Amino acid sequence: MQKVAIIGAGAAGLCALRHVLNTPGLTPIIWEKSNVVGGTWVYSDQIDKDDYGLPVHSSMYKSLKTNLPKEVMAFPDFPFKAGNDSFIHHTEVRSYLDEYAEHYHLMEHIKFEHQVERVNPVTPGSSTTEWEISVKDLKTDVCTTIICQDIIVANGHYSVPKTPSLRNIEQFSGTMQHSHQYREPDQYKGKRVAVLGAAASGLDIALELTTFAEKVFLCHNLPVTIPSELPSNLLQVSGITALKDGTKDVFVLKDGSEIQANALLYCTGYEFTFPFLSEECGVHVVEQQVRPLYRHLIHCNYPSMAFIGIPFQICPFPFFDVQVRFLLASVTAAIKLPSTELMLEHMRQSRQEAQDSGIAPRHLHRMGSLQWAYLDQLADDALTERLKPAVRMLYNHVHRVRKLTVTTYKNKRYQILFEIDSFKELS
C-alpha cells in the first residue's frame, strides 16, 4: 500500500484523511499535536504555551462567530445541521468537525499528541523521492521515523503572528497584543484602543471592543473606508507608521495625522511557517508566497508533497475538498501532472499575471472572487464534480451585504436551494 502522510487534523487534514481512506491503494498516516481534532477551531484560554510548552496553535477568541453562513461552509458531502442561525459560534464549527470525523470513522486513524519534528526527502533532487518523517510522541518523548511515499501538509496558517515593525514602538507606554492572543474584551475597558488592520478579525474585534473601550481607532490602509454604519466610538483612520518622537502614547499615521491611544492591538495577520521541513525540502516563503507551488497546492520539484489550504479569503471547507480531490487524482495517476519545468513555468506565469493586475506580491495567495474559476478548473482537470453554483452565489451575496452592514449582517439567516441552484433569505 502507498503510504500518505498527513500533518495536522484540522479541517484540511480531516478532509485529506477522509478522501485518502476512500481511495483504493492508499494508506493514510496522520499526526496531530493536540489531543483533539479541529485545528484553529479549538478554543483555548491559553495564549502563549500549551500543556507541553509548545506555542498555542489556535487564534480563536471567546465570542467569535463565523463571517460566512454555515450553508456555504460545509464540506460538499456533509452539511451542517439545518435550522437556527446561519452565522454560528466557533464551538458549533468545532462540533461539526467532530461529527465529520465520527461519521467517516476518522478518529481511529489519528495519532494524537504527536508532533512532526522533521521531514526530509529520501532522495534529494529526485522528483519521485519518498519522505523520511520523524515524529515525537509528546506523552512519552519518544521519537520515531517512518518512510512515506506522499506527504500532505495541513498545519494551518493562522497561528504564528505577523507583526509589522513600527518606529519607536519600544517607547510605547500602553498595552500591546496581537489578535492571536486576544480572547475577551474586558481588559480594554475604558481604554483608547488602536486596532491595526481591518481584515476579518480586525474588524470583528474592533466592533466587539466598542462595547468596552472609550474609543476604538480602526487603523487601516484599505483603498476606501468601510462603507457601513459603525458604532459612534469607532473611528476609521489611516494605518500606523510610528510612535511620535518624544511621546509614549501618540501614534503617527500614514496620512500624517496623529491619534492618542493607550492600547495597541495588532490584527496584522499570520506567517506561513513549516518548521518541520528540512532545507532539502526546498520550500521557501518569499513575500508571503509559499514557493515553489503549482496551483497553490503541489510542490513543483517534489510533486509527492502537497499543501492543502494555503490560499486565503476563501470558502474554506469546500475549497479544501476540491484541492484534496485534485491532489489524489494526481497521486493515483488518474490524471498526469505537467513536467517539473512546466509546473515551474506555470508558477512564474501566475506571479507575473498577478503583478500585471496590480496584485501585491504578498497577496498572491489571496483568492476572493478568483477562487471559483480556480476550483472549477481543478475539479474539471481531476474529472470530479464541481462545487454547486448556489455556494458561490450565497458566498458572493454575503460578501456584498457584509460590506454595507458590518454590525448586523450576522443576524441574517439563509437556506441554500441546491435543486434550483439558488438560495433564499429567511430573516
Coordinates of C-alpha atoms in Angstrom, one line a residue:
M1 CA 0.0 0.0 0.0
Q2 CA 1.2 3.5 -0.8
K3 CA 1.6 5.4 2.5
V4 CA 0.3 9.0 2.5
A5 CA 1.5 11.1 5.5
I6 CA -0.8 13.9 6.7
I7 CA 0.4 16.6 9.1
G8 CA -2.4 18.1 11.1
A9 CA -6.0 17.1 12.0
G10 CA -7.7 20.4 11.5
A11 CA -10.4 20.8 8.8
A12 CA -7.9 20.4 5.9
G13 CA -6.2 17.4 7.5
L14 CA -9.5 15.7 8.2
C15 CA -10.7 16.3 4.7
A16 CA -7.5 14.8 3.3
L17 CA -7.8 11.8 5.7
R18 CA -11.4 11.1 4.7
H19 CA -10.6 11.1 0.9
V20 CA -7.3 9.1 1.3
L21 CA -9.2 6.4 3.2
N22 CA -11.7 6.3 0.4
T23 CA -9.0 5.9 -2.3
P24 CA -8.0 2.3 -3.1
G25 CA -4.3 1.6 -2.8
L26 CA -3.6 4.4 -0.3
T27 CA -3.0 4.1 3.4
P28 CA -3.0 7.3 5.5
I29 CA -0.8 8.1 8.5
I30 CA -1.9 11.3 10.2
W31 CA -0.4 13.1 13.2
E32 CA -2.0 15.8 15.4
K33 CA 0.0 17.6 18.1
S34 CA -3.1 18.3 20.3
N35 CA -5.4 15.7 21.8
V36 CA -8.5 16.7 19.7
V37 CA -9.4 17.4 16.1
G38 CA -10.3 20.9 14.8
G39 CA -7.0 22.8 14.5
T40 CA -7.7 26.6 14.6
W41 CA -11.3 25.9 15.6
V42 CA -10.3 24.6 19.0
Y43 CA -10.6 27.4 21.5
S44 CA -8.1 27.7 24.4
D45 CA -7.8 30.2 27.2
Q46 CA -4.1 29.8 26.9
I47 CA -2.4 32.5 24.8
D48 CA 1.3 31.6 25.0
K49 CA 2.2 28.0 25.6
D50 CA 0.2 24.8 25.7
D51 CA 0.4 22.0 28.3
Y52 CA 3.5 20.6 26.5
G53 CA 5.3 24.0 26.5
L54 CA 4.6 24.4 22.7
P55 CA 3.2 27.6 21.2
V56 CA -0.6 27.8 21.4
H57 CA -2.0 27.0 17.9
S58 CA -5.4 28.5 18.0
S59 CA -6.2 32.2 17.5
M60 CA -9.8 31.7 18.4
Y61 CA -11.4 34.4 20.7
K62 CA -14.2 33.5 23.0
S63 CA -17.1 35.3 21.2
L64 CA -16.1 34.6 17.6
K65 CA -18.9 33.8 15.2
T66 CA -18.3 32.8 11.6
N67 CA -18.3 35.6 9.0
L68 CA -19.6 33.1 6.4
P69 CA -23.0 31.4 6.7
K70 CA -22.8 27.7 7.6
E71 CA -24.7 26.9 4.4
V72 CA -21.6 27.7 2.4
M73 CA -19.0 26.5 4.9
A74 CA -19.9 22.8 4.8
F75 CA -17.9 20.1 3.1
P76 CA -19.8 19.2 -0.1
D77 CA -21.0 15.8 1.2
F78 CA -21.6 16.7 4.8
P79 CA -24.0 19.6 5.5
F80 CA -24.3 21.4 8.8
K81 CA -27.4 20.7 10.8
A82 CA -30.3 22.6 9.3
G83 CA -32.2 25.4 11.2
N84 CA -31.1 28.0 13.8
D85 CA -28.5 30.7 12.9
S86 CA -26.5 30.8 9.7
F87 CA -23.6 32.6 11.3
I88 CA -22.6 30.3 14.1
H89 CA -20.4 30.3 17.2
H90 CA -16.9 28.7 16.8
T91 CA -18.0 25.9 19.2
E92 CA -20.6 24.8 16.6
V93 CA -17.9 24.6 13.9
R94 CA -15.7 22.5 16.2
S95 CA -18.7 20.2 16.9
Y96 CA -19.3 19.9 13.2
L97 CA -15.7 18.8 12.6
D98 CA -16.1 16.3 15.4
E99 CA -19.2 14.9 13.8
Y100 CA -17.4 14.8 10.4
A101 CA -14.6 12.8 11.9
E102 CA -17.0 10.4 13.6
H103 CA -19.2 10.0 10.6
Y104 CA -16.3 8.9 8.4
H105 CA -14.6 6.9 11.1
L106 CA -11.5 9.1 11.1
M107 CA -10.7 9.2 14.8
E108 CA -9.2 5.7 15.0
H109 CA -6.6 6.7 12.4
I110 CA -5.3 9.8 14.0
K111 CA -2.1 9.7 16.2
F112 CA -3.0 12.4 18.7
E113 CA -0.3 14.2 20.8
H114 CA 2.3 13.5 18.1
Q115 CA 4.4 16.3 16.7
V116 CA 6.2 16.1 13.4
E117 CA 9.8 17.1 14.1
R118 CA 11.5 16.7 10.7
V119 CA 10.7 15.9 7.1
N120 CA 13.4 15.0 4.7
P121 CA 13.4 13.8 1.1
V122 CA 14.9 10.3 1.0
T123 CA 16.4 11.1 -2.4
P124 CA 17.1 14.9 -2.6
G125 CA 16.7 16.3 -6.1
S126 CA 14.6 13.4 -7.3
S127 CA 11.0 14.3 -8.3
T128 CA 10.0 10.7 -7.3
T129 CA 11.5 10.8 -3.8
E130 CA 9.9 9.2 -0.8
W131 CA 9.8 11.1 2.5
E132 CA 11.6 10.4 5.8
I133 CA 9.4 11.8 8.6
S134 CA 10.5 12.0 12.3
V135 CA 7.7 12.3 14.8
K136 CA 7.8 12.8 18.6
D137 CA 5.2 11.2 20.9
L138 CA 4.5 14.1 23.2
K139 CA 3.3 11.9 26.0
T140 CA 6.4 9.7 26.1
D141 CA 9.0 12.0 24.5
V142 CA 9.9 9.1 22.2
C143 CA 10.8 9.9 18.6
T144 CA 10.2 7.5 15.7
T145 CA 10.9 7.7 12.0
I146 CA 8.8 6.4 9.1
I147 CA 9.1 6.4 5.3
C148 CA 6.0 7.5 3.3
Q149 CA 5.6 7.8 -0.4
D150 CA 3.5 11.0 -0.3
I151 CA 3.0 13.8 2.2
I152 CA 0.2 16.3 2.7
V153 CA 1.0 19.4 4.8
A154 CA -2.1 20.7 6.6
N155 CA -0.7 22.5 9.5
G156 CA -2.7 25.7 9.0
H157 CA -1.5 29.3 8.7
Y158 CA -3.3 31.2 11.5
S159 CA -1.1 30.5 14.4
V160 CA 2.2 32.4 14.0
P161 CA 1.6 36.2 14.3
K162 CA 2.9 38.6 11.8
T163 CA 3.8 41.9 13.4
P164 CA 5.0 44.9 11.4
S165 CA 7.9 47.0 12.6
L166 CA 6.8 50.4 13.9
R167 CA 9.4 53.1 14.5
N168 CA 9.8 54.0 18.3
I169 CA 7.3 51.3 19.3
E170 CA 9.6 50.3 22.2
Q171 CA 8.7 53.6 23.8
F172 CA 5.0 52.9 23.9
S173 CA 3.7 53.0 27.5
G174 CA 0.4 51.2 26.9
T175 CA -0.5 47.6 26.4
M176 CA 0.3 45.7 23.2
Q177 CA -1.2 42.4 22.0
H178 CA -1.6 40.5 18.7
S179 CA -5.1 39.2 17.8
H180 CA -3.6 35.7 18.2
Q181 CA -3.5 36.3 21.9
Y182 CA -6.9 38.1 22.1
R183 CA -9.6 36.2 23.9
E184 CA -12.0 38.7 25.6
P185 CA -12.6 42.5 25.5
D186 CA -12.7 43.1 29.3
Q187 CA -9.0 44.1 29.6
Y188 CA -9.7 47.1 27.3
K189 CA -12.5 48.6 29.4
G190 CA -12.2 52.4 29.4
K191 CA -9.2 52.4 27.1
R192 CA -8.4 54.2 23.8
V193 CA -7.5 51.3 21.6
A194 CA -5.7 51.4 18.2
V195 CA -6.6 48.3 16.2
L196 CA -4.1 47.9 13.4
G197 CA -5.6 46.0 10.5
A198 CA -9.1 45.8 9.1
A199 CA -9.4 42.4 7.6
A200 CA -11.9 39.9 9.1
S201 CA -10.5 39.6 12.6
G202 CA -9.5 43.3 12.9
L203 CA -13.0 44.5 12.1
D204 CA -14.8 41.9 14.2
I205 CA -12.6 42.6 17.2
A206 CA -12.8 46.3 16.8
L207 CA -16.6 46.1 16.8
E208 CA -16.5 44.0 20.0
L209 CA -14.2 46.4 21.7
T210 CA -16.6 49.3 21.2
T211 CA -18.8 47.9 24.0
F212 CA -15.9 48.2 26.5
A213 CA -13.4 50.8 25.3
E214 CA -13.8 54.5 25.5
K215 CA -12.6 54.9 21.9
V216 CA -11.5 52.5 19.1
F217 CA -9.4 53.6 16.2
L218 CA -9.6 51.1 13.3
C219 CA -6.3 51.8 11.6
H220 CA -6.0 50.5 8.0
N221 CA -4.8 51.3 4.5
L222 CA -7.8 50.0 2.6
P223 CA -8.3 51.8 -0.7
V224 CA -11.7 53.1 0.6
T225 CA -13.2 53.3 4.1
I226 CA -15.6 50.6 5.1
P227 CA -19.0 51.8 3.7
S228 CA -21.1 50.8 6.7
E229 CA -22.6 52.4 9.7
L230 CA -20.3 51.9 12.6
P231 CA -20.6 52.5 16.4
S232 CA -20.2 56.1 17.4
N233 CA -16.9 55.4 19.3
L234 CA -15.3 53.6 16.4
L235 CA -13.3 55.8 14.1
Q236 CA -11.6 54.7 10.8
V237 CA -8.2 56.2 10.4
S238 CA -5.1 55.6 8.3
G239 CA -2.6 52.9 9.1
I240 CA 0.1 53.4 11.9
T241 CA 3.6 54.1 10.8
A242 CA 5.4 55.1 14.1
L243 CA 5.1 56.3 17.7
K244 CA 5.7 60.0 17.6
D245 CA 9.2 61.1 18.7
G246 CA 9.3 62.1 22.3
T247 CA 5.9 60.7 23.2
K248 CA 4.7 57.4 24.8
D249 CA 1.1 57.2 23.5
V250 CA 0.8 59.3 20.3
F251 CA 0.8 57.4 17.0
V252 CA 1.7 58.9 13.7
L253 CA -0.5 57.6 10.8
K254 CA 0.3 57.1 7.2
D255 CA -1.6 60.2 6.1
G256 CA 0.4 62.3 8.6
S257 CA -2.4 62.7 11.2
E258 CA -2.0 61.6 14.8
I259 CA -4.0 59.6 17.4
Q260 CA -3.6 59.1 21.1
A261 CA -4.1 55.6 22.4
N262 CA -3.1 53.6 25.5
A263 CA -3.6 50.2 23.9
L264 CA -2.4 48.7 20.6
L265 CA -3.9 45.6 19.1
Y266 CA -2.2 44.1 16.1
C267 CA -4.6 42.4 13.7
T268 CA -2.0 42.2 11.1
G269 CA -2.2 38.5 10.0
Y270 CA -0.1 35.5 10.2
E271 CA 3.1 33.9 8.8
F272 CA 3.3 30.8 6.6
T273 CA 5.6 28.6 8.6
F274 CA 6.8 25.0 8.2
P275 CA 9.4 24.5 10.9
F276 CA 9.4 20.7 10.4
L277 CA 10.5 20.9 6.7
S278 CA 14.3 20.5 6.2
E279 CA 16.2 22.7 3.9
E280 CA 16.4 19.8 1.5
C281 CA 12.6 20.1 1.0
G282 CA 13.2 23.3 -0.9
V283 CA 10.2 25.1 0.4
H284 CA 10.6 28.9 0.8
V285 CA 8.3 31.7 1.9
V286 CA 9.1 34.8 0.0
E287 CA 7.0 37.9 0.3
Q288 CA 4.2 35.8 1.9
Q289 CA 4.3 33.4 -1.0
V290 CA 4.9 29.7 -0.5
R291 CA 7.3 28.5 -3.2
P292 CA 7.5 26.6 -5.4
L293 CA 3.8 25.6 -5.6
Y294 CA 1.9 24.5 -8.7
R295 CA -1.6 25.9 -8.5
H296 CA -1.1 27.0 -4.9
L297 CA -1.0 23.3 -4.0
I298 CA 1.7 20.9 -5.3
H299 CA 5.4 21.2 -4.9
C300 CA 6.8 21.8 -8.4
N301 CA 10.1 19.9 -7.8
Y302 CA 8.6 17.2 -5.5
P303 CA 5.0 16.6 -6.6
S304 CA 4.6 13.9 -3.9
M305 CA 4.4 16.8 -1.4
A306 CA 1.3 19.0 -1.3
F307 CA 0.0 21.8 0.9
I308 CA -3.8 22.0 1.5
G309 CA -5.4 25.4 2.3
I310 CA -2.6 27.8 1.5
P311 CA -4.9 30.4 -0.2
F312 CA -6.9 32.8 2.0
Q313 CA -10.1 34.8 1.7
I314 CA -11.8 31.6 0.5
C315 CA -14.8 29.4 1.4
P316 CA -12.5 27.1 3.3
F317 CA -14.0 23.6 3.8
P318 CA -15.4 23.2 0.2
F319 CA -12.1 24.7 -1.0
F320 CA -10.1 22.1 0.8
D321 CA -12.3 19.3 -0.5
V322 CA -11.7 20.2 -4.2
Q323 CA -8.0 20.6 -3.6
V324 CA -7.8 17.2 -2.0
R325 CA -9.8 15.5 -4.8
F326 CA -7.5 17.1 -7.4
L327 CA -4.4 16.1 -5.4
L328 CA -5.4 12.5 -5.0
A329 CA -6.3 12.2 -8.7
S330 CA -2.6 13.0 -9.4
V331 CA -1.3 10.7 -6.6
T332 CA -3.3 7.8 -8.1
A333 CA -2.2 8.7 -11.6
A334 CA -5.9 9.2 -12.6
I335 CA -4.5 12.4 -14.1
K336 CA -1.0 13.3 -15.1
L337 CA 0.7 16.4 -13.8
P338 CA 2.8 18.5 -16.1
S339 CA 6.6 18.1 -16.0
T340 CA 8.6 19.9 -13.3
E341 CA 9.7 22.5 -15.9
L342 CA 6.1 23.2 -16.9
M343 CA 4.9 23.5 -13.4
L344 CA 7.6 25.9 -12.5
E345 CA 6.7 28.0 -15.6
H346 CA 3.1 27.9 -14.6
M347 CA 4.0 29.3 -11.2
R348 CA 6.2 32.0 -12.7
Q349 CA 3.4 33.0 -15.1
S350 CA 0.9 33.1 -12.3
R351 CA 3.1 35.5 -10.4
Q352 CA 3.6 37.7 -13.5
E353 CA -0.1 37.8 -14.2
A354 CA -0.8 38.8 -10.6
Q355 CA 1.8 41.6 -10.8
D356 CA 0.4 42.8 -14.1
S357 CA -3.0 43.0 -12.5
G358 CA -1.7 45.2 -9.7
I359 CA -1.8 42.5 -7.1
A360 CA 0.8 43.0 -4.4
P361 CA 3.3 40.0 -4.1
R362 CA 2.1 39.3 -0.5
H363 CA -1.4 38.8 -1.8
L364 CA -0.6 36.1 -4.4
H365 CA -2.5 33.5 -2.4
R366 CA -5.4 35.8 -1.7
M367 CA -8.3 34.4 -3.7
G368 CA -11.6 36.2 -3.1
S369 CA -13.6 36.1 -6.3
L370 CA -10.8 34.3 -8.1
Q371 CA -11.5 31.1 -6.1
W372 CA -14.4 30.0 -8.2
A373 CA -12.6 29.7 -11.5
Y374 CA -9.7 28.1 -9.7
L375 CA -11.8 25.5 -8.1
D376 CA -13.8 24.8 -11.2
Q377 CA -10.6 24.2 -13.2
L378 CA -9.2 21.9 -10.5
A379 CA -12.4 19.9 -10.5
D380 CA -12.6 19.7 -14.3
D381 CA -8.9 18.6 -14.5
A382 CA -9.5 16.0 -11.8
L383 CA -12.6 14.7 -13.6
T384 CA -14.5 15.3 -10.4
E385 CA -17.7 17.2 -9.5
R386 CA -17.6 21.0 -9.3
L387 CA -19.0 22.8 -6.2
K388 CA -22.7 23.7 -6.6
P389 CA -23.3 27.2 -8.1
A390 CA -25.5 28.0 -5.1
V391 CA -22.5 28.0 -2.8
R392 CA -20.8 30.7 -4.9
M393 CA -24.0 32.7 -5.2
L394 CA -24.6 32.8 -1.5
Y395 CA -20.9 33.5 -0.7
N396 CA -20.8 36.4 -3.1
H397 CA -24.2 37.8 -1.8
V398 CA -22.9 37.7 1.8
H399 CA -19.7 39.4 0.7
R400 CA -21.7 42.3 -0.7
V401 CA -24.0 42.6 2.3
R402 CA -21.2 42.4 4.8
K403 CA -19.5 45.5 3.4
L404 CA -22.6 47.6 3.9
T405 CA -23.9 46.2 7.2
V406 CA -20.9 45.0 9.2
T407 CA -22.8 45.4 12.6
T408 CA -25.9 43.5 11.6
Y409 CA -25.2 41.1 8.7
K410 CA -24.7 38.1 11.1
N411 CA -28.3 38.3 12.2
K412 CA -29.4 37.1 8.8
R413 CA -30.5 33.5 8.1
Y414 CA -30.2 31.7 4.8
Q415 CA -31.2 28.5 3.1
I416 CA -29.5 27.0 0.1
L417 CA -31.8 25.5 -2.6
F418 CA -29.4 23.2 -4.3
E419 CA -32.1 21.7 -6.5
I420 CA -32.6 25.0 -8.3
D421 CA -29.1 26.4 -7.8
S422 CA -30.2 29.3 -5.6
F423 CA -30.7 30.4 -2.0
K424 CA -33.2 32.4 0.0
E425 CA -33.0 34.7 2.9
L426 CA -35.1 33.6 5.8
S427 CA -34.8 36.6 8.1

